Short mmCIF file of C-alpha atoms in Angstrom, two decimals:
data_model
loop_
_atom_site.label_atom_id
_atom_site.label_comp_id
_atom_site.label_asym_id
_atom_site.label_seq_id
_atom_site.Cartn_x
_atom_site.Cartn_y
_atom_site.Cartn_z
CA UNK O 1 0.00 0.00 0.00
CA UNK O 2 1.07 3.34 -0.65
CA UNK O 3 -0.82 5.47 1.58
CA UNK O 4 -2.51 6.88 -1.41
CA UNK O 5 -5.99 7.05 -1.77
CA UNK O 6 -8.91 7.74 -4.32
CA UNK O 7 -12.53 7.72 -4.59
CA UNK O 8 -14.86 6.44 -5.77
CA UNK O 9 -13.28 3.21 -6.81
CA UNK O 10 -15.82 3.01 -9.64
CA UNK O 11 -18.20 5.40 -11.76
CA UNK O 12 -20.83 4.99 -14.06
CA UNK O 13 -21.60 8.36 -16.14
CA UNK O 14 -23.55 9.31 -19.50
CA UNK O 15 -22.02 11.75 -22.42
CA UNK O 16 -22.19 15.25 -21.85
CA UNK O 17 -22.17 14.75 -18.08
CA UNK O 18 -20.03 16.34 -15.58
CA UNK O 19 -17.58 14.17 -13.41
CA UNK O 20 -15.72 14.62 -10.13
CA UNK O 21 -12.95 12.44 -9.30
CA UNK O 22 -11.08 12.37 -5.21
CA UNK O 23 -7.37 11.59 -4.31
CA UNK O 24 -5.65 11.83 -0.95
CA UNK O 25 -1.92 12.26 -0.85
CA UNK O 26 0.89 10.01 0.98
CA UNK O 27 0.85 11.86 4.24
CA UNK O 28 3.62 15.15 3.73
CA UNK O 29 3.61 14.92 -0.14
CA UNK O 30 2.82 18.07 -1.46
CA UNK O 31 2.53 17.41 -5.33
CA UNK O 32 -0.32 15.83 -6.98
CA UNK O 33 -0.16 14.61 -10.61
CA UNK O 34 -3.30 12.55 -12.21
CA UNK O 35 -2.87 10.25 -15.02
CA UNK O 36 -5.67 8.47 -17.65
CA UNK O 37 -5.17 4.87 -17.99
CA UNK O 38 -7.01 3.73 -21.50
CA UNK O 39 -7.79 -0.05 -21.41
CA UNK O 40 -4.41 -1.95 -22.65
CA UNK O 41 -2.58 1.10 -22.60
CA UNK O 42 0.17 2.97 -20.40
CA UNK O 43 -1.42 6.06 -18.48
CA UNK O 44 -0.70 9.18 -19.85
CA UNK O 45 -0.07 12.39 -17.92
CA UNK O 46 -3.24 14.92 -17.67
CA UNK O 47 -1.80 17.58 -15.06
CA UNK O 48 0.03 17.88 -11.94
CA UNK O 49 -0.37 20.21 -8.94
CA UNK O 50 2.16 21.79 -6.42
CA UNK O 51 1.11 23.26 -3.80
CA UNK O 52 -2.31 24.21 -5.28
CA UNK O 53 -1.40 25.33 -8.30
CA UNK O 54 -1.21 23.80 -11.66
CA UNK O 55 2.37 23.92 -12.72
CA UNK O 56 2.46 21.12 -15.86
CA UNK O 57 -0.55 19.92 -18.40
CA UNK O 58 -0.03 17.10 -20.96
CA UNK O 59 -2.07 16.96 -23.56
CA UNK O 60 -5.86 17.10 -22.24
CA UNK O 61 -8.23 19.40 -23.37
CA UNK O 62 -9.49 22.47 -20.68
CA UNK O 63 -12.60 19.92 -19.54
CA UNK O 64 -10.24 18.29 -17.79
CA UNK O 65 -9.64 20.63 -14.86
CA UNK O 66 -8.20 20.19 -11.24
CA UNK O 67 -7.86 21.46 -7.65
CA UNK O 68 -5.32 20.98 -4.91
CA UNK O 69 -6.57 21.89 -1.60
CA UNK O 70 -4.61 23.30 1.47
CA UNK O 71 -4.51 19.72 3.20
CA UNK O 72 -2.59 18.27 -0.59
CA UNK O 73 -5.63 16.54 -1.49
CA UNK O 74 -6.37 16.97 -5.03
CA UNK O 75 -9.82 16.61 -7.35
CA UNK O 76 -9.83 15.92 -10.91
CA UNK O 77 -13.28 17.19 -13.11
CA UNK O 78 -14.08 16.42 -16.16
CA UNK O 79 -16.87 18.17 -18.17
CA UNK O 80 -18.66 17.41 -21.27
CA UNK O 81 -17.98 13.60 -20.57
CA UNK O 82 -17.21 11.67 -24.14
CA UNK O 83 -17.48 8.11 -25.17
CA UNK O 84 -13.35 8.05 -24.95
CA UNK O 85 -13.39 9.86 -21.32
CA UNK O 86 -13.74 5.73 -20.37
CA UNK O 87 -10.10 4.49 -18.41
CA UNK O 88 -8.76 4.46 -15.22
CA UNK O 89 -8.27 7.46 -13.76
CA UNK O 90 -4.61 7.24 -11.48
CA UNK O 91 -3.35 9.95 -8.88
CA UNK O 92 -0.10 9.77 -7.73
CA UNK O 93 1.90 12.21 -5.08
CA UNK O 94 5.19 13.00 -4.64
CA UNK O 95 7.33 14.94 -2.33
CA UNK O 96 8.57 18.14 -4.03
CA UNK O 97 8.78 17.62 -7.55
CA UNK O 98 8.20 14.17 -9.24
CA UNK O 99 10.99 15.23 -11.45
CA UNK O 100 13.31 14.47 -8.17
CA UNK O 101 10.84 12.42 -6.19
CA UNK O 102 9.34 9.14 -7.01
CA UNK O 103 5.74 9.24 -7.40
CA UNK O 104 3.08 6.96 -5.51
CA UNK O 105 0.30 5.80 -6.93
CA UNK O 106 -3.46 4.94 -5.87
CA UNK O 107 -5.50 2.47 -6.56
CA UNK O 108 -7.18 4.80 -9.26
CA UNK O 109 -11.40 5.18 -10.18
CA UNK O 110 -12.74 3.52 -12.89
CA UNK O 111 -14.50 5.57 -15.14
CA UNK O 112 -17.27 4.40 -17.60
CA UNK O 113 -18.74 6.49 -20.03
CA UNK O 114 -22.29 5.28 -21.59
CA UNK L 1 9.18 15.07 -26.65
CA UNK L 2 9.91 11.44 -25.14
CA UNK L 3 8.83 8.30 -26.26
CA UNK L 4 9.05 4.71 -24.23
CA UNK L 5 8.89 1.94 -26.83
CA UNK L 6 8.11 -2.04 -24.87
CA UNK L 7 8.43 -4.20 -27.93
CA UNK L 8 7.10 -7.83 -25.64
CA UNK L 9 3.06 -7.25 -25.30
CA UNK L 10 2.82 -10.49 -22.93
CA UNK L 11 5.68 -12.83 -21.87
CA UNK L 12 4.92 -15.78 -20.01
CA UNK L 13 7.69 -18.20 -17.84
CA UNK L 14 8.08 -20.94 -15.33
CA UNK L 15 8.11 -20.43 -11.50
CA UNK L 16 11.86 -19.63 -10.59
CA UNK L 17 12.83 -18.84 -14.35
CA UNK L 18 14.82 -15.50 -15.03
CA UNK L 19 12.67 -13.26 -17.17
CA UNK L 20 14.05 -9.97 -18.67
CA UNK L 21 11.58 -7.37 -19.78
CA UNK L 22 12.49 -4.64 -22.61
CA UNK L 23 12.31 -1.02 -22.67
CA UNK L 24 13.92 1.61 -25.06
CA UNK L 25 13.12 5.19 -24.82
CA UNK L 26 13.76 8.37 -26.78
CA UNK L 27 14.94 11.77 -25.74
CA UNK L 28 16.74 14.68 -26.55
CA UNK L 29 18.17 15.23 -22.85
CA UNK L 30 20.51 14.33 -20.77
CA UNK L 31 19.37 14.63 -17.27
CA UNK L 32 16.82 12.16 -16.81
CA UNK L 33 14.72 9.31 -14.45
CA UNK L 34 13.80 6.02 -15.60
CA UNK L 35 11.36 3.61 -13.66
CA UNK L 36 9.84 0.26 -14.13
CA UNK L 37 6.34 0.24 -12.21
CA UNK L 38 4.08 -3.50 -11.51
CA UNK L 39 0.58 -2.91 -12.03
CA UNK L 40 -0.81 -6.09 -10.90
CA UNK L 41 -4.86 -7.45 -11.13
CA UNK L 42 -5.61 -5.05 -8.09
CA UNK L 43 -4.62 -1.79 -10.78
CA UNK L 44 -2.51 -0.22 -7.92
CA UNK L 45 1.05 0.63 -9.80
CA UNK L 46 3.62 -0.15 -7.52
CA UNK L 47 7.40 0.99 -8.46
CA UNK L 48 9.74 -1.80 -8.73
CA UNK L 49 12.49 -0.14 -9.25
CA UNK L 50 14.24 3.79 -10.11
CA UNK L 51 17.32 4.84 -12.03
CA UNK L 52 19.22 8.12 -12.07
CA UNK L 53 20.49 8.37 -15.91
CA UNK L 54 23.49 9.90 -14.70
CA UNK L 55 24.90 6.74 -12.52
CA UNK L 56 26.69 4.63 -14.47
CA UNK L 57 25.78 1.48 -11.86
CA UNK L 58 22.63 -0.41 -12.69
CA UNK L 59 20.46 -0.16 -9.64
CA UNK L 60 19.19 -3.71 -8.33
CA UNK L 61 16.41 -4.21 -5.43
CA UNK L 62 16.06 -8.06 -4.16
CA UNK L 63 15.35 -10.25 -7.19
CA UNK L 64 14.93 -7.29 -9.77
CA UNK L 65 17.89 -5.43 -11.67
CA UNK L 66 18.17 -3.13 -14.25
CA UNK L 67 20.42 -2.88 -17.26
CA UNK L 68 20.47 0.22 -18.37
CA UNK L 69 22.71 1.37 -21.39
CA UNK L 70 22.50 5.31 -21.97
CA UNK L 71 23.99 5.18 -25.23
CA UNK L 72 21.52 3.09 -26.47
CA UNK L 73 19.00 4.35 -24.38
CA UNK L 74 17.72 0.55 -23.13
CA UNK L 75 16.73 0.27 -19.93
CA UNK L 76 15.26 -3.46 -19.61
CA UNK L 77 14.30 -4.97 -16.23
CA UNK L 78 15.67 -8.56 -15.24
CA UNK L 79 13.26 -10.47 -12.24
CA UNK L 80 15.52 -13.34 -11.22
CA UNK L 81 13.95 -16.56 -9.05
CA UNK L 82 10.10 -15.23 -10.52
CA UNK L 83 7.45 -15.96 -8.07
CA UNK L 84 3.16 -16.39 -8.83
CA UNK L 85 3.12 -13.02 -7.40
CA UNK L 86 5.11 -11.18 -10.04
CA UNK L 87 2.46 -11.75 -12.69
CA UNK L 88 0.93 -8.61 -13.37
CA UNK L 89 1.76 -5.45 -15.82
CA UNK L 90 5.07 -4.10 -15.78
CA UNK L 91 5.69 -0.81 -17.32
CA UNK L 92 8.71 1.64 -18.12
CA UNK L 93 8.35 5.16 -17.57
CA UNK L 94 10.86 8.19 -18.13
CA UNK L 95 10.67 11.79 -16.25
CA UNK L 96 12.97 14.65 -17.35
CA UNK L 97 14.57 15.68 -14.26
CA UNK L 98 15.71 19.06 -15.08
CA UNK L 99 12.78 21.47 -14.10
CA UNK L 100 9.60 21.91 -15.94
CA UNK L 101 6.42 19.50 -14.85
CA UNK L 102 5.94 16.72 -17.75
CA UNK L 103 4.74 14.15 -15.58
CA UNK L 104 5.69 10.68 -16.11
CA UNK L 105 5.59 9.23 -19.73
CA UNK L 106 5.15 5.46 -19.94
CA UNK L 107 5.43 2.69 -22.42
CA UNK L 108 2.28 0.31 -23.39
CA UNK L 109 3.48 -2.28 -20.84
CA UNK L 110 4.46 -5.91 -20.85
CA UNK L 111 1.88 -8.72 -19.16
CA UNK L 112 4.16 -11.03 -17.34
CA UNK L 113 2.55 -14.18 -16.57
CA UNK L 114 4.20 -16.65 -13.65
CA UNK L 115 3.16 -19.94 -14.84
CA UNK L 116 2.80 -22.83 -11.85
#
């Protein structure tokens, strides 16, 4: 276990709805990143947060927004859901910048789109 | 921007066999991380195992080593005495570690299955 957490574990949604997605950091990691897991592929990066603010995107669209609260825990929303909005939706924290710090991972929320 | 090529979809051995997974990558820079992560059944991605691109030694934890060859940017992951409980997803990922905020760029993955 990594001391990461997300909720929910699993999500059923319709197109064109609106999504909110939970993570809770490793206790004293202050950077958040969230990933989207495709079925059979690797998870690609959406965004990452430090120390509430964004501070790196990949390459998601602006639905996909976030939030990093004062306690580290992080949200990730998705508007407009599509068809291809289906994966599994990973958070992972790190101490200080993943770029120095290895990232943890949680268990992650499946997301279905109908 | 990077790439992480893993070139075996599924590989499947013995209990106690050596297995070595692949991994090339592609980048422009110098200053880099490379990781292996397990994903197994339960989807929680675990890290294996971490390497600083500029140490020259191959890092090893327990039963899994790396060999990682700059030059030719490989970076494959050997699991030596495999157990049941190393069947899962593995997957090689690559950070730039000189500033910025890229996040973590993997490769498709390999399915290891520990046969009985």
């Amino acid at each position: 276990e990594t001391g990461v957490t997300q909720s929910p574990t699993h999500l059923i949604k319709t197109r064109g709805q609106q999504v909110t997605l939970r993570c809770s950091s490793q206790s004293g990691h202050n950077t958040v990143s969230w990933y989207q897991q495709a079925l059979g592929q690797g998870p690609q990066f959406i965004f990452q947060y430090y120390r509430e603010e964004e501070n790196g995107r990949g390459n998601f669209p602006p639905r996909f927004s976030g939030l990093q609260f004062p306690n580290y825990s992080s949200e990730l929303n998705v508007n407009a859901l599509e068809l291809d909005d289906s994966a599994l939706y990973l958070c992972a924290s790190s101490l200080g910048s993943p770029q120095q710090e290895t990232q943890y991972f949680g268990p992650g929320t499946r997301l279905l789109v109908l | 921007a990077q790439t992480v090529t893993q070139s075996q979809p599924e590989m499947s051995v013995q209990e106690a066999e050596t297995v070595t997974l692949s991994c090339t990558y592609d980048t422009s820079e110098n200053n880099y991380y490379l990781f292996w992560y397990k994903q197994p059944p339960s989807r929680q991605m675990i890290l294996v195992i971490r390497q600083e691109a500029y140490k020259q030694q191959n890092a090893t934890e327990n039963r899994f080593s790396v060999n990682f060859q700059k030059a030719a940017k490989s970076f494959s992951l050997k699991i030596s005495d495999s157990q049941l409980g190393d069947t899962a997803m593995y997957f090689c990922a690559f950070v730039y570690s000189g500033g910025g905020a890229d996040g973590l760029t993997f490769g498709k993955g390999t399915h290891l299955i520990i046969q009985p």
